[in-house]
CSV table of C-alpha atoms and ligand atoms in Angstrom, one decimal:
chain,number,residue,atom,x,y,z
A,816,MET,CA,104.6,-32.2,-45.3
A,817,PHE,CA,108.1,-32.9,-46.4
A,818,ALA,CA,110.5,-35.5,-45.0
A,819,ILE,CA,113.3,-33.5,-43.6
A,820,HIS,CA,116.6,-35.1,-42.6
A,821,ASP,CA,116.6,-36.0,-39.0
A,822,ARG,CA,118.3,-33.2,-37.1
A,823,SER,CA,117.8,-34.7,-33.7
A,824,GLN,CA,121.4,-35.6,-33.4
A,825,CYS,CA,122.7,-32.1,-34.3
A,826,LEU,CA,124.9,-30.7,-31.6
A,827,GLY,CA,123.9,-27.1,-32.4
A,828,PRO,CA,127.1,-25.2,-31.4
A,829,GLU,CA,127.7,-21.6,-32.4
A,830,ILE,CA,130.2,-20.4,-34.9
A,831,HIS,CA,131.8,-17.0,-34.8
A,832,PRO,CA,131.6,-15.4,-38.3
A,833,LYS,CA,133.1,-12.1,-37.5
A,834,ARG,CA,134.5,-10.2,-34.6
A,835,GLY,CA,131.6,-8.9,-32.6
A,836,ALA,CA,129.0,-11.0,-34.5
A,837,ARG,CA,127.7,-14.5,-33.9
A,838,ILE,CA,125.8,-16.9,-36.1
A,839,ALA,CA,123.5,-19.4,-34.7
A,840,PHE,CA,124.2,-22.8,-36.1
A,841,TRP,CA,120.5,-23.5,-36.4
A,842,LYS,CA,120.4,-20.9,-39.2
A,843,LEU,CA,122.5,-22.9,-41.5
A,844,LEU,CA,120.4,-25.9,-40.8
A,845,ARG,CA,117.2,-23.9,-41.4
A,846,TRP,CA,118.5,-22.7,-44.8
A,847,LEU,CA,119.5,-26.2,-45.8
A,848,ASP,CA,116.2,-27.7,-44.8
A,849,ALA,CA,114.2,-24.8,-46.5
A,850,CYS,CA,116.1,-25.4,-49.7
A,851,GLU,CA,115.4,-29.1,-49.7
A,852,ALA,CA,111.8,-28.5,-49.0
A,853,THR,CA,111.6,-25.9,-51.8
A,854,LYS,CA,113.0,-28.3,-54.2
A,855,LYS,CA,110.5,-31.0,-53.3
A,856,ALA,CA,107.6,-28.5,-53.4
A,857,LYS,CA,108.6,-27.4,-57.0
A,858,SER,CA,108.9,-31.0,-58.2
A,859,GLN,CA,105.2,-31.3,-58.5
A,860,PRO,CA,104.1,-31.7,-62.2
A,861,SER,CA,103.2,-28.4,-63.7
A,862,PHE,CA,102.2,-27.1,-67.2
A,863,GLY,CA,102.1,-29.8,-69.8
A,864,GLY,CA,103.3,-32.5,-67.4
A,865,MET,CA,106.8,-30.9,-67.3
A,866,VAL,CA,108.5,-30.6,-64.0
A,867,ALA,CA,109.2,-27.0,-63.0
A,868,GLU,CA,112.8,-27.7,-62.0
A,869,ASP,CA,113.4,-30.3,-64.6
A,870,VAL,CA,116.4,-28.9,-66.3
A,871,TRP,CA,118.4,-32.1,-66.3
A,872,PRO,CA,115.8,-34.4,-67.9
A,873,ASP,CA,118.2,-36.8,-69.6
A,874,LEU,CA,120.8,-36.9,-66.9
A,875,HIS,CA,120.9,-39.8,-64.5
A,876,GLU,CA,117.3,-40.1,-63.4
A,877,ASN,CA,118.5,-42.0,-60.4
A,878,LEU,CA,121.8,-40.6,-59.6
A,879,GLN,CA,124.0,-43.0,-57.7
A,880,LEU,CA,127.3,-42.3,-56.1
A,881,HIS,CA,129.8,-45.0,-57.1
A,882,SER,CA,132.5,-43.9,-54.8
A,883,ARG,CA,133.9,-44.2,-51.4
A,884,VAL,CA,132.8,-41.8,-48.7
A,885,ILE,CA,134.0,-40.9,-45.2
A,886,ASP,CA,131.7,-42.6,-42.6
A,887,LEU,CA,131.9,-40.1,-39.8
A,888,GLY,CA,130.0,-42.3,-37.5
A,889,ARG,CA,132.5,-45.2,-37.7
A,890,ARG,CA,135.5,-42.9,-38.5
A,891,ARG,CA,136.5,-44.9,-41.6
A,892,ILE,CA,136.5,-44.8,-45.4
A,893,THR,CA,133.8,-47.0,-46.9
A,894,LEU,CA,132.0,-47.6,-50.2
A,895,ALA,CA,129.0,-45.3,-50.4
A,896,PRO,CA,125.9,-47.1,-49.3
A,897,LEU,CA,122.9,-47.3,-51.7
A,898,LYS,CA,121.2,-43.9,-52.0
A,899,CYS,CA,123.8,-42.4,-49.6
A,900,ARG,CA,123.1,-38.9,-48.4
A,901,TYR,CA,126.4,-37.1,-48.2
A,902,VAL,CA,128.1,-33.7,-48.1
A,903,ALA,CA,131.0,-32.9,-50.6
A,904,LEU,CA,133.9,-30.7,-49.8
A,905,SER,CA,135.4,-28.1,-52.2
A,906,TYR,CA,138.7,-26.6,-51.2
A,907,VAL,CA,142.2,-25.6,-52.4
A,908,TRP,CA,144.8,-28.3,-52.2
A,909,GLY,CA,147.9,-26.0,-52.4
A,910,GLN,CA,151.4,-27.2,-53.0
A,911,GLU,CA,152.0,-29.1,-49.7
A,912,ASN,CA,151.7,-32.9,-49.5
A,913,PHE,CA,149.3,-34.4,-47.1
A,914,ALA,CA,147.7,-37.7,-46.2
A,915,GLN,CA,145.8,-39.2,-49.1
A,916,LEU,CA,144.0,-42.5,-49.9
A,917,ASN,CA,146.3,-44.9,-51.8
A,918,SER,CA,146.6,-48.5,-52.7
A,919,LYS,CA,148.8,-49.1,-49.6
A,920,ASN,CA,146.7,-47.5,-46.9
A,921,ILE,CA,143.2,-48.2,-48.2
A,922,ALA,CA,142.7,-51.5,-46.3
A,923,GLY,CA,143.8,-49.9,-43.0
A,924,LEU,CA,141.5,-46.9,-43.5
A,925,GLU,CA,138.5,-49.1,-44.0
A,926,ILE,CA,138.7,-50.3,-40.4
A,927,ASP,CA,136.5,-48.7,-37.8
A,928,ARG,CA,138.0,-45.6,-36.1
A,929,SER,CA,141.1,-45.7,-38.4
A,930,LEU,CA,140.6,-42.1,-39.3
A,931,ASP,CA,141.3,-41.1,-35.7
A,932,GLY,CA,145.0,-42.1,-36.2
A,933,LEU,CA,145.4,-40.3,-39.6
A,934,LYS,CA,146.9,-36.9,-39.6
A,935,VAL,CA,144.8,-34.9,-42.0
A,936,PRO,CA,145.2,-31.2,-42.9
A,937,ALA,CA,143.3,-28.6,-40.9
A,938,THR,CA,140.7,-27.9,-43.6
A,939,ILE,CA,139.8,-31.6,-43.8
A,940,ARG,CA,139.8,-32.0,-40.1
A,941,ASP,CA,137.4,-29.0,-39.7
A,942,ALA,CA,135.2,-30.2,-42.5
A,943,MET,CA,134.7,-33.5,-40.7
A,944,THR,CA,133.8,-31.7,-37.5
A,945,PHE,CA,131.4,-29.4,-39.3
A,946,CYS,CA,129.5,-32.3,-41.0
A,947,GLU,CA,129.2,-34.2,-37.7
A,948,LYS,CA,127.7,-31.0,-36.2
A,949,LEU,CA,125.3,-30.7,-39.1
A,950,GLY,CA,124.1,-34.2,-38.3
A,951,GLU,CA,125.4,-35.6,-41.6
A,952,ARG,CA,127.1,-39.0,-41.5
A,953,TYR,CA,128.8,-39.2,-44.8
A,954,LEU,CA,131.4,-36.8,-46.3
A,955,TRP,CA,133.1,-37.0,-49.7
A,956,ILE,CA,136.6,-35.5,-50.0
A,957,ASP,CA,138.6,-36.1,-53.1
A,958,SER,CA,141.9,-36.8,-51.4
A,959,LEU,CA,140.4,-39.4,-49.1
A,960,CYS,CA,137.7,-40.9,-51.3
A,961,ILE,CA,139.6,-41.4,-54.5
A,962,VAL,CA,142.5,-43.9,-54.5
A,963,GLN,CA,145.2,-41.6,-55.8
A,964,ASP,CA,147.6,-44.0,-57.3
A,965,THR,CA,145.3,-46.3,-59.4
A,966,THR,CA,142.9,-46.0,-62.3
A,967,ASP,CA,140.3,-45.1,-59.7
A,968,LYS,CA,141.5,-41.5,-60.1
A,969,HIS,CA,140.8,-41.4,-63.8
A,970,GLU,CA,137.3,-42.9,-63.4
A,971,HIS,CA,136.4,-40.3,-60.8
A,972,MET,CA,137.6,-37.5,-63.0
A,973,ARG,CA,134.9,-38.5,-65.5
A,974,SER,CA,132.2,-38.6,-62.9
A,975,MET,CA,132.7,-35.4,-61.0
A,976,GLU,CA,129.3,-34.2,-62.2
A,977,ALA,CA,127.7,-37.1,-60.3
A,978,ILE,CA,129.6,-36.5,-57.2
A,979,TYR,CA,128.9,-32.8,-56.8
A,980,ARG,CA,125.3,-32.9,-58.2
A,981,GLY,CA,124.6,-35.9,-56.0
A,982,ALA,CA,125.7,-34.2,-52.8
A,983,VAL,CA,123.0,-32.8,-50.6
A,984,LEU,CA,125.3,-29.9,-49.8
A,985,THR,CA,128.8,-28.7,-50.8
A,986,LEU,CA,130.9,-27.3,-48.1
A,987,VAL,CA,133.2,-24.7,-49.7
A,988,VAL,CA,136.3,-23.5,-48.0
A,989,ALA,CA,137.1,-20.3,-49.9
A,990,ALA,CA,139.5,-19.1,-47.3
A,991,GLY,CA,143.3,-19.5,-47.7
A,992,SER,CA,145.3,-21.1,-50.5
A,993,HIS,CA,146.1,-24.5,-49.1
A,994,ALA,CA,144.5,-27.5,-47.3
A,995,ASN,CA,146.2,-26.7,-44.0
A,996,HIS,CA,144.4,-23.3,-43.7
A,997,GLY,CA,141.5,-24.7,-41.8
A,998,ILE,CA,137.9,-23.4,-41.8
A,999,PRO,CA,137.3,-19.9,-40.4
A,1000,GLY,CA,135.3,-20.0,-37.2
A,1001,PHE,CA,136.8,-23.2,-36.0
A,1002,LYS,CA,140.3,-23.1,-34.7
A,1003,TYR,CA,140.7,-19.4,-35.7
A,1004,LYS,CA,138.2,-16.6,-35.9
A,1005,PHE,CA,137.0,-14.8,-39.0
A,1006,ASP,CA,139.2,-11.8,-39.5
A,1007,PRO,CA,138.3,-9.7,-42.5
A,1008,ALA,CA,141.1,-7.3,-43.4
A,1009,PRO,CA,140.1,-3.6,-43.6
A,1010,ALA,CA,140.8,-2.1,-47.0
A,1011,VAL,CA,143.3,0.8,-46.9
A,1012,THR,CA,143.2,3.4,-49.6
A,1013,GLU,CA,145.0,6.8,-50.1
A,1014,ILE,CA,143.2,9.8,-51.6
A,1015,GLN,CA,145.2,13.0,-52.0
A,1016,GLY,CA,147.6,12.1,-49.2
A,1017,LEU,CA,144.9,11.0,-46.8
A,1018,ARG,CA,145.1,7.4,-45.7
A,1019,LEU,CA,141.6,6.1,-45.4
A,1020,VAL,CA,140.7,2.8,-43.7
A,1021,MET,CA,137.5,1.3,-45.2
A,1022,PRO,CA,135.5,-1.1,-43.1
A,1023,PRO,CA,135.7,-4.7,-44.2
A,1024,SER,CA,133.4,-5.5,-47.0
A,1025,PRO,CA,131.3,-8.5,-46.4
A,1026,SER,CA,129.9,-8.6,-50.0
A,1027,PHE,CA,129.8,-11.9,-51.7
A,1028,ASN,CA,131.9,-10.7,-54.6
A,1029,ALA,CA,134.7,-9.4,-52.4
A,1030,ALA,CA,134.7,-12.4,-50.1
A,1031,VAL,CA,134.1,-15.4,-52.4
A,1032,ASN,CA,134.6,-14.4,-56.1
A,1033,SER,CA,138.0,-12.9,-55.4
A,1034,SER,CA,139.3,-15.9,-53.4
A,1035,VAL,CA,142.1,-18.2,-54.4
A,1036,TRP,CA,139.4,-21.0,-54.4
A,1037,ASN,CA,137.5,-19.2,-57.1
A,1038,SER,CA,140.6,-18.7,-59.3
A,1039,ARG,CA,141.2,-22.4,-59.7
A,1040,ALA,CA,140.0,-24.4,-62.7
A,1041,TRP,CA,139.1,-27.5,-60.7
A,1042,THR,CA,136.8,-25.6,-58.3
A,1043,TYR,CA,134.9,-24.0,-61.2
A,1044,GLN,CA,132.9,-27.2,-62.0
A,1045,GLU,CA,132.6,-27.9,-58.3
A,1046,ARG,CA,130.8,-24.6,-57.9
A,1047,LEU,CA,128.7,-25.0,-61.1
A,1048,LEU,CA,127.5,-28.5,-60.3
A,1049,SER,CA,126.7,-28.1,-56.6
A,1050,ASN,CA,123.0,-28.0,-55.6
A,1051,ARG,CA,123.7,-25.8,-52.6
A,1052,MET,CA,126.7,-24.5,-50.9
A,1053,ILE,CA,127.7,-23.3,-47.5
A,1054,ILE,CA,130.7,-21.1,-48.2
A,1055,PHE,CA,133.3,-20.2,-45.6
A,1056,SER,CA,135.4,-17.2,-46.5
A,1057,ASN,CA,137.7,-15.1,-44.3
A,1058,ASP,CA,135.0,-12.5,-44.2
A,1059,GLY,CA,132.1,-14.6,-43.2
A,1060,ILE,CA,129.7,-17.5,-44.0
A,1061,TYR,CA,127.5,-17.5,-47.1
A,1062,PHE,CA,124.8,-19.8,-48.3
A,1063,GLN,CA,124.1,-20.1,-52.0
A,1064,CYS,CA,121.6,-22.3,-53.9
A,1065,LYS,CA,119.6,-21.9,-57.0
A,1066,HIS,CA,116.9,-20.0,-55.1
A,1067,GLY,CA,119.3,-17.2,-54.0
A,1068,ASN,CA,122.0,-16.5,-51.5
A,1069,ALA,CA,122.4,-15.2,-48.0
A,1070,GLN,CA,125.1,-14.0,-45.7
A,1071,GLY,CA,125.5,-15.8,-42.5
A,1072,ASN,CA,125.2,-12.8,-40.2
A,1073,MET,CA,121.8,-11.8,-41.6
A,1074,TYR,CA,118.5,-13.2,-40.8
A,1075,LEU,CA,117.2,-13.3,-44.3
A,1076,ASP,CA,116.3,-16.7,-45.8
A,1077,PRO,CA,116.9,-17.0,-49.5
A,1078,HIS,CA,113.7,-19.2,-49.7
A,1079,ASP,CA,111.5,-16.6,-48.1
A,1080,GLN,CA,109.3,-15.1,-50.8
A,1081,LEU,CA,109.2,-11.8,-49.0
A,1082,ARG,CA,112.9,-11.2,-48.9
A,1083,PRO,CA,114.2,-8.0,-50.3
A,1084,ARG,CA,115.0,-8.3,-54.0
A,1085,ALA,CA,118.5,-6.9,-53.5
A,1086,ILE,CA,119.6,-10.0,-51.7
A,1087,ASN,CA,118.5,-12.4,-54.4
A,1088,ASP,CA,119.7,-10.1,-57.3
A,1089,SER,CA,123.3,-10.0,-56.1
A,1090,LYS,CA,125.9,-10.8,-58.7
A,1091,VAL,CA,126.4,-14.1,-57.0
A,1092,SER,CA,123.8,-15.6,-59.2
A,1093,ALA,CA,125.4,-14.2,-62.4
A,1094,ASP,CA,125.4,-16.6,-65.3
A,1095,ASP,CA,129.2,-17.1,-65.0
A,1096,TYR,CA,128.6,-19.0,-61.8
A,1097,SER,CA,125.5,-21.0,-62.6
A,1098,LEU,CA,124.8,-23.8,-64.9
A,1099,GLN,CA,121.5,-22.5,-65.9
A,1100,LEU,CA,120.4,-24.5,-68.9
A,1101,GLU,CA,116.7,-23.8,-68.9
A,1102,GLU,CA,115.6,-21.4,-71.7
A,1103,ARG,CA,119.2,-20.7,-72.7
A,1104,VAL,CA,120.6,-21.4,-76.1
A,1105,ASN,CA,123.0,-24.3,-75.7
A,1106,PHE,CA,125.9,-22.7,-77.6
A,1107,SER,CA,125.6,-19.5,-75.6
A,1108,VAL,CA,125.9,-21.4,-72.3
A,1109,TYR,CA,128.9,-23.3,-73.7
A,1110,THR,CA,130.8,-20.2,-74.8
A,1111,ARG,CA,130.2,-18.4,-71.6
A,1112,ILE,CA,131.4,-21.2,-69.4
A,1113,VAL,CA,134.5,-22.1,-71.6
A,1114,SER,CA,135.5,-18.4,-71.5
A,1115,GLU,CA,135.3,-18.3,-67.7
A,1116,TYR,CA,137.0,-21.7,-67.3
A,1117,MET,CA,140.0,-20.6,-69.5
A,1118,SER,CA,140.6,-17.6,-67.3
A,1119,ARG,CA,141.3,-19.9,-64.4
A,1120,ARG,CA,144.6,-21.5,-63.2
A,1121,LEU,CA,145.6,-25.2,-63.3
A,1122,THR,CA,148.6,-26.5,-61.4
A,1123,PHE,CA,149.1,-29.2,-64.0
A,1124,PRO,CA,148.3,-27.9,-67.6
A,1125,ASP,CA,147.6,-31.5,-68.7
A,1126,ASP,CA,144.4,-31.4,-66.5
A,1127,ILE,CA,142.6,-29.0,-68.9
A,1128,GLU,CA,140.2,-31.7,-70.1
A,1129,ASN,CA,140.0,-33.6,-66.7
A,1130,ALA,CA,139.0,-30.5,-64.7
A,1131,PHE,CA,136.3,-29.8,-67.3
A,1132,GLY,CA,135.0,-33.5,-67.3
A,1133,GLY,CA,131.9,-33.0,-65.1
A,1134,ILE,CA,130.7,-29.9,-67.0
A,1135,GLY,CA,131.6,-31.6,-70.3
A,1136,LYS,CA,129.3,-34.5,-69.5
A,1137,ILE,CA,126.4,-32.1,-69.2
A,1138,PHE,CA,127.4,-30.3,-72.4
A,1139,GLY,CA,127.4,-33.6,-74.2
A,1140,ILE,CA,123.8,-34.0,-73.2
A,1141,ILE,CA,122.6,-30.5,-74.2
A,1142,PHE,CA,124.4,-30.9,-77.5
A,1143,GLY,CA,122.2,-33.9,-78.5
A,1144,GLY,CA,124.2,-36.6,-76.7
A,1145,SER,CA,127.4,-35.5,-78.4
A,1146,GLU,CA,130.9,-36.7,-77.3
A,1147,LEU,CA,133.2,-33.9,-76.3
A,1148,LEU,CA,136.6,-34.3,-77.9
A,1149,TYR,CA,139.3,-31.8,-77.0
A,1150,GLY,CA,136.7,-29.8,-75.1
A,1151,MET,CA,134.4,-29.4,-78.1
A,1152,PRO,CA,131.0,-31.1,-78.6
A,1153,LEU,CA,131.4,-32.8,-81.9
A,1154,SER,CA,127.8,-31.9,-82.9
A,1155,ALA,CA,128.9,-28.2,-82.7
A,1156,LEU,CA,132.4,-28.6,-84.1
A,1157,ALA,CA,131.8,-26.1,-87.0
A,1158,ILE,CA,130.9,-23.3,-84.7
A,1159,CYS,CA,133.2,-24.3,-81.8
A,1160,LEU,CA,136.2,-23.7,-84.1
A,1161,LEU,CA,135.2,-20.0,-84.1
A,1162,TRP,CA,137.0,-19.3,-80.8
A,1163,TYR,CA,139.6,-16.6,-80.7
A,1164,SER,CA,142.3,-15.4,-78.2
A,1165,GLU,CA,141.6,-12.5,-75.9
A,1166,GLU,CA,145.2,-12.2,-74.9
A,1167,PRO,CA,148.5,-13.6,-76.2
A,1168,LEU,CA,148.2,-17.3,-75.7
A,1169,GLU,CA,150.8,-19.8,-74.7
A,1170,ARG,CA,150.8,-23.3,-76.3
A,1171,ARG,CA,149.8,-25.9,-73.8
A,1172,ARG,CA,152.6,-28.4,-73.4
A,1173,GLY,CA,151.8,-31.0,-70.9
A,1174,SER,CA,154.1,-33.3,-69.0
A,1175,LYS,CA,152.7,-36.2,-70.9
A,1176,ALA,CA,153.7,-34.9,-74.3
A,1177,PRO,CA,156.4,-37.1,-75.9
A,1178,ASP,CA,158.9,-34.2,-76.1
A,1179,SER,CA,158.9,-30.7,-74.9
A,1180,ASN,CA,158.4,-29.2,-78.3
A,1181,SER,CA,155.1,-31.0,-79.0
A,1182,SER,CA,151.7,-30.9,-77.4
A,1183,ARG,CA,149.2,-33.7,-77.0
A,1184,PHE,CA,146.5,-31.1,-77.5
A,1185,PRO,CA,145.7,-29.9,-81.1
A,1186,SER,CA,146.1,-26.3,-81.9
A,1187,TRP,CA,142.6,-26.0,-83.4
A,1188,SER,CA,140.9,-26.4,-80.0
A,1189,TRP,CA,141.1,-24.0,-77.1
A,1190,VAL,CA,142.4,-26.9,-74.9
A,1191,GLY,CA,145.6,-26.6,-76.8
A,1192,TRP,CA,146.4,-23.2,-75.4
A,1193,ILE,CA,146.8,-21.3,-72.1
A,1194,GLY,CA,145.1,-18.0,-71.8
A,1195,ARG,CA,141.7,-16.2,-72.1
A,1196,VAL,CA,139.6,-17.1,-75.1
A,1197,GLY,CA,136.3,-15.9,-76.5
A,1198,PHE,CA,133.9,-17.0,-79.2
A,1199,ARG,CA,132.5,-15.2,-82.3
A,1200,HIS,CA,129.1,-13.9,-81.5
A,1201,THR,CA,127.2,-16.7,-83.1
A,1202,ARG,CA,123.5,-16.1,-83.1
A,1203,ASN,CA,120.9,-17.6,-85.3
A,1204,ILE,CA,119.4,-14.4,-86.6
A,1205,GLY,CA,116.9,-15.0,-89.3
A,1206,ASP,CA,117.9,-18.6,-89.4
A,1207,ARG,CA,120.9,-17.7,-91.6
A,1208,LEU,CA,123.4,-19.8,-89.8
A,1209,ILE,CA,124.9,-22.2,-92.3
A,1210,SER,CA,128.3,-24.0,-92.4
A,1211,LYS,CA,130.7,-23.5,-95.2
A,1212,VAL,CA,132.8,-26.6,-94.2
A,1213,SER,CA,132.7,-30.1,-95.5
A,1214,TRP,CA,134.0,-32.8,-93.1
A,1215,LEU,CA,136.2,-35.7,-94.2
A,1216,ASP,CA,136.5,-39.1,-92.7
A,1217,PRO,CA,140.2,-40.0,-91.9
A,1218,LEU,CA,139.2,-43.7,-91.5
A,1219,ASN,CA,137.6,-43.9,-94.9
A,1220,LYS,CA,140.0,-42.4,-97.4
A,1221,LEU,CA,138.9,-38.9,-96.5
A,1222,GLY,CA,135.4,-39.6,-97.7
A,1223,PRO,CA,132.7,-37.0,-97.0
A,1224,LEU,CA,130.8,-37.0,-93.7
A,1225,SER,CA,127.3,-35.6,-93.0
A,1226,ASN,CA,127.2,-31.9,-92.2
A,1227,GLU,CA,124.3,-32.2,-89.8
A,1228,HIS,CA,126.5,-34.3,-87.4
A,1229,PHE,CA,129.0,-31.5,-86.8
A,1230,GLY,CA,127.3,-28.2,-87.3
A,1231,PRO,CA,124.3,-26.4,-88.8
A,1232,PRO,CA,122.5,-28.7,-91.3
A,1233,GLU,CA,121.8,-28.0,-94.9
A,1234,ARG,CA,118.6,-26.1,-95.8
A,1235,ASN,CA,117.1,-29.2,-97.4
A,1236,TRP,CA,117.9,-31.5,-94.5
A,1237,LYS,CA,115.0,-33.8,-93.9
A,1238,GLY,CA,115.5,-34.0,-90.2
A,1239,ARG,CA,114.3,-30.4,-89.8
A,1240,SER,CA,110.7,-31.7,-89.6
A,1241,ARG,CA,111.6,-33.1,-86.1
A,1242,TRP,CA,112.2,-29.6,-84.8
A,1243,PHE,CA,110.2,-26.5,-84.0
A,1244,ARG,CA,111.7,-23.1,-84.8
A,1245,GLN,CA,111.1,-20.5,-82.1
A,1246,MET,CA,112.0,-16.9,-81.6
A,1247,SER,CA,113.3,-15.4,-78.3
A,1248,ILE,CA,111.2,-12.6,-77.1
A,1249,GLU,CA,114.3,-11.2,-75.4
A,1250,ASN,CA,116.5,-10.5,-78.4
A,1251,GLY,CA,114.6,-11.8,-81.5
A,1252,ASP,CA,117.1,-14.7,-82.0
A,1253,HIS,CA,115.9,-17.9,-83.4
A,1254,TYR,CA,116.5,-21.2,-81.6
A,1255,TYR,CA,115.1,-24.7,-82.0
A,1256,ILE,CA,113.4,-27.2,-79.7
A,1257,ARG,CA,112.8,-30.8,-80.4
A,1258,ARG,CA,109.2,-31.8,-81.2
A,1259,HIS,CA,109.1,-34.4,-78.5
A,1260,GLY,CA,111.7,-32.9,-76.3
A,1261,ASN,CA,111.8,-30.6,-73.3
A,1262,PRO,CA,110.6,-27.1,-74.5
A,1263,ALA,CA,113.0,-25.5,-72.0
A,1264,HIS,CA,116.0,-26.9,-73.9
A,1265,TRP,CA,117.0,-24.5,-76.6
A,1266,PHE,CA,119.3,-25.5,-79.4
A,1267,LEU,CA,121.1,-23.0,-81.7
A,1268,TYR,CA,120.2,-25.2,-84.7
A,1269,PRO,CA,118.5,-28.5,-85.3
A,1270,MET,CA,120.7,-31.5,-85.0
A,1271,GLU,CA,120.7,-35.3,-85.3
A,1272,PRO,CA,121.0,-37.2,-82.0
A,1273,PHE,CA,124.7,-38.0,-81.8
A,1274,PHE,CA,125.7,-41.7,-81.8
A,1275,HIS,CA,129.1,-43.2,-82.4
A,1276,ASN,CA,129.3,-41.8,-85.9
A,1277,PRO,CA,132.5,-41.6,-87.9
A,1278,ILE,CA,134.2,-38.3,-87.0
A,1279,PRO,CA,136.6,-36.0,-89.0
A,1280,ILE,CA,139.2,-36.2,-86.3
A,1281,ASP,CA,142.1,-38.7,-86.2
A,1282,ARG,CA,142.0,-39.8,-82.5
A,1283,GLU,CA,145.6,-40.9,-82.6
A,1284,THR,CA,147.1,-37.7,-83.9
A,1285,GLY,CA,144.4,-35.1,-83.2
A,1286,ILE,CA,144.4,-34.0,-86.9
A,1287,LEU,CA,141.2,-32.5,-88.1
A,1288,HIS,CA,140.2,-33.2,-91.7
A,1289,LEU,CA,137.9,-30.7,-93.5
A,1290,ARG,CA,137.3,-29.0,-96.8
A,1291,THR,CA,136.3,-25.4,-97.1
A,1292,ASP,CA,133.6,-24.6,-99.6
A,1293,LEU,CA,135.0,-21.1,-100.1
A,1294,GLN,CA,138.3,-22.1,-101.4
A,1295,ASN,CA,137.3,-25.5,-102.5
A,1296,LEU,CA,140.6,-26.7,-101.0
A,1297,GLU,CA,141.1,-29.7,-98.9
A,1298,SER,CA,142.9,-28.8,-95.7
A,1299,SER,CA,143.8,-30.3,-92.4
A,1300,ALA,CA,144.5,-28.7,-89.1
A,1301,ILE,CA,146.7,-30.0,-86.3
B,1883,ZN,ZN1,117.5,-23.2,-52.2
């Protein structure tokens, strides 16, 4: 028996996903409950005492939301109660201004029923209605739960991973390009546009495609940099697109107008094998080499758009926190885990890049982002194919400490260690049966966590980067020349 959230208060209306088709609201509830039940069922200890779904072993064992939430019962903003169960919203802001939480209106919005007098954009209004109908009391929406004109905003940017991972469900509005669009199926009906194509003079009208890729992956929502981490970090999502409703979780995905449950073991494979669960859109860490996960996600992230170029590190903050952990507790500086600095520098441009000059730079000709990191540029990037074949991955770089007269720093803190490094005894070398690559696991660590090479746990070591100027200090063994990169 599993303790399922009390649905007794659900109103159970019907939503109209497409012309001529109807979806019963209970189906969304059933998928949500089935997913939560599946997670609990798999959390029983399995082989070797490891937990089957334990892919986040070092990450906030008891995740707590330190944020405000919308209390839909009392129609006000409030600090999230202890162990608060809540839904998070992911949507596109757009260019238009709308009501937000700030230092002037916060006291008023903490009063019961104060939200009834606030004019909010259609997407937010519909999201509140949807959550009430789901039987959920608390909803997190960035514009109304983060005080937008204080340091609260910067603190939240660093904890987005906790917000989306802590939510029981993320409600995604992948329709439209602004917050006034509303959720399809509420005030306006789903209306997928037919595709028109011309072949040899014949004008053909194709029926609307309800596929996940066409509906969700090609949406404006999915082109934004901020929404990438919201998608990656969410446990489960109900996604509204113009074409229909979709449910996605780590167990699979389903379209709202079908009666297939992604948690049903007997479901046709085709449903679960859709490209929706492609690696670009999942933060699958288990049995993946840490550096491979990093390069794939950075490449996808850099293909997305940011309204404010300065946000390049902020919109990566939640994912970055997880990368810090899978890179041995490393700090991420300018988007790069310091413990993998030597190989992270091997990025390259996949198209002509433009220098990232943010509004916070002291003058228009300079950038506050160094050129040696991908965060310093706008455009698509890739990484050299770095595989540890035959354990031949070595670094030809020596790092220098700018705070200590450019004295030498230990290699093993910033890249593949020397062959005679004593710390190797704390690691097992393994070989992937998939491609024959070598990878490492910690002797006393989670065997599902694969490292490209053995590394020291990262503490607050001296680093080869001057934090004030962004200058990186290193010496190359090949030329035996000291060099620095800005
Ligand atoms: Zn699930």
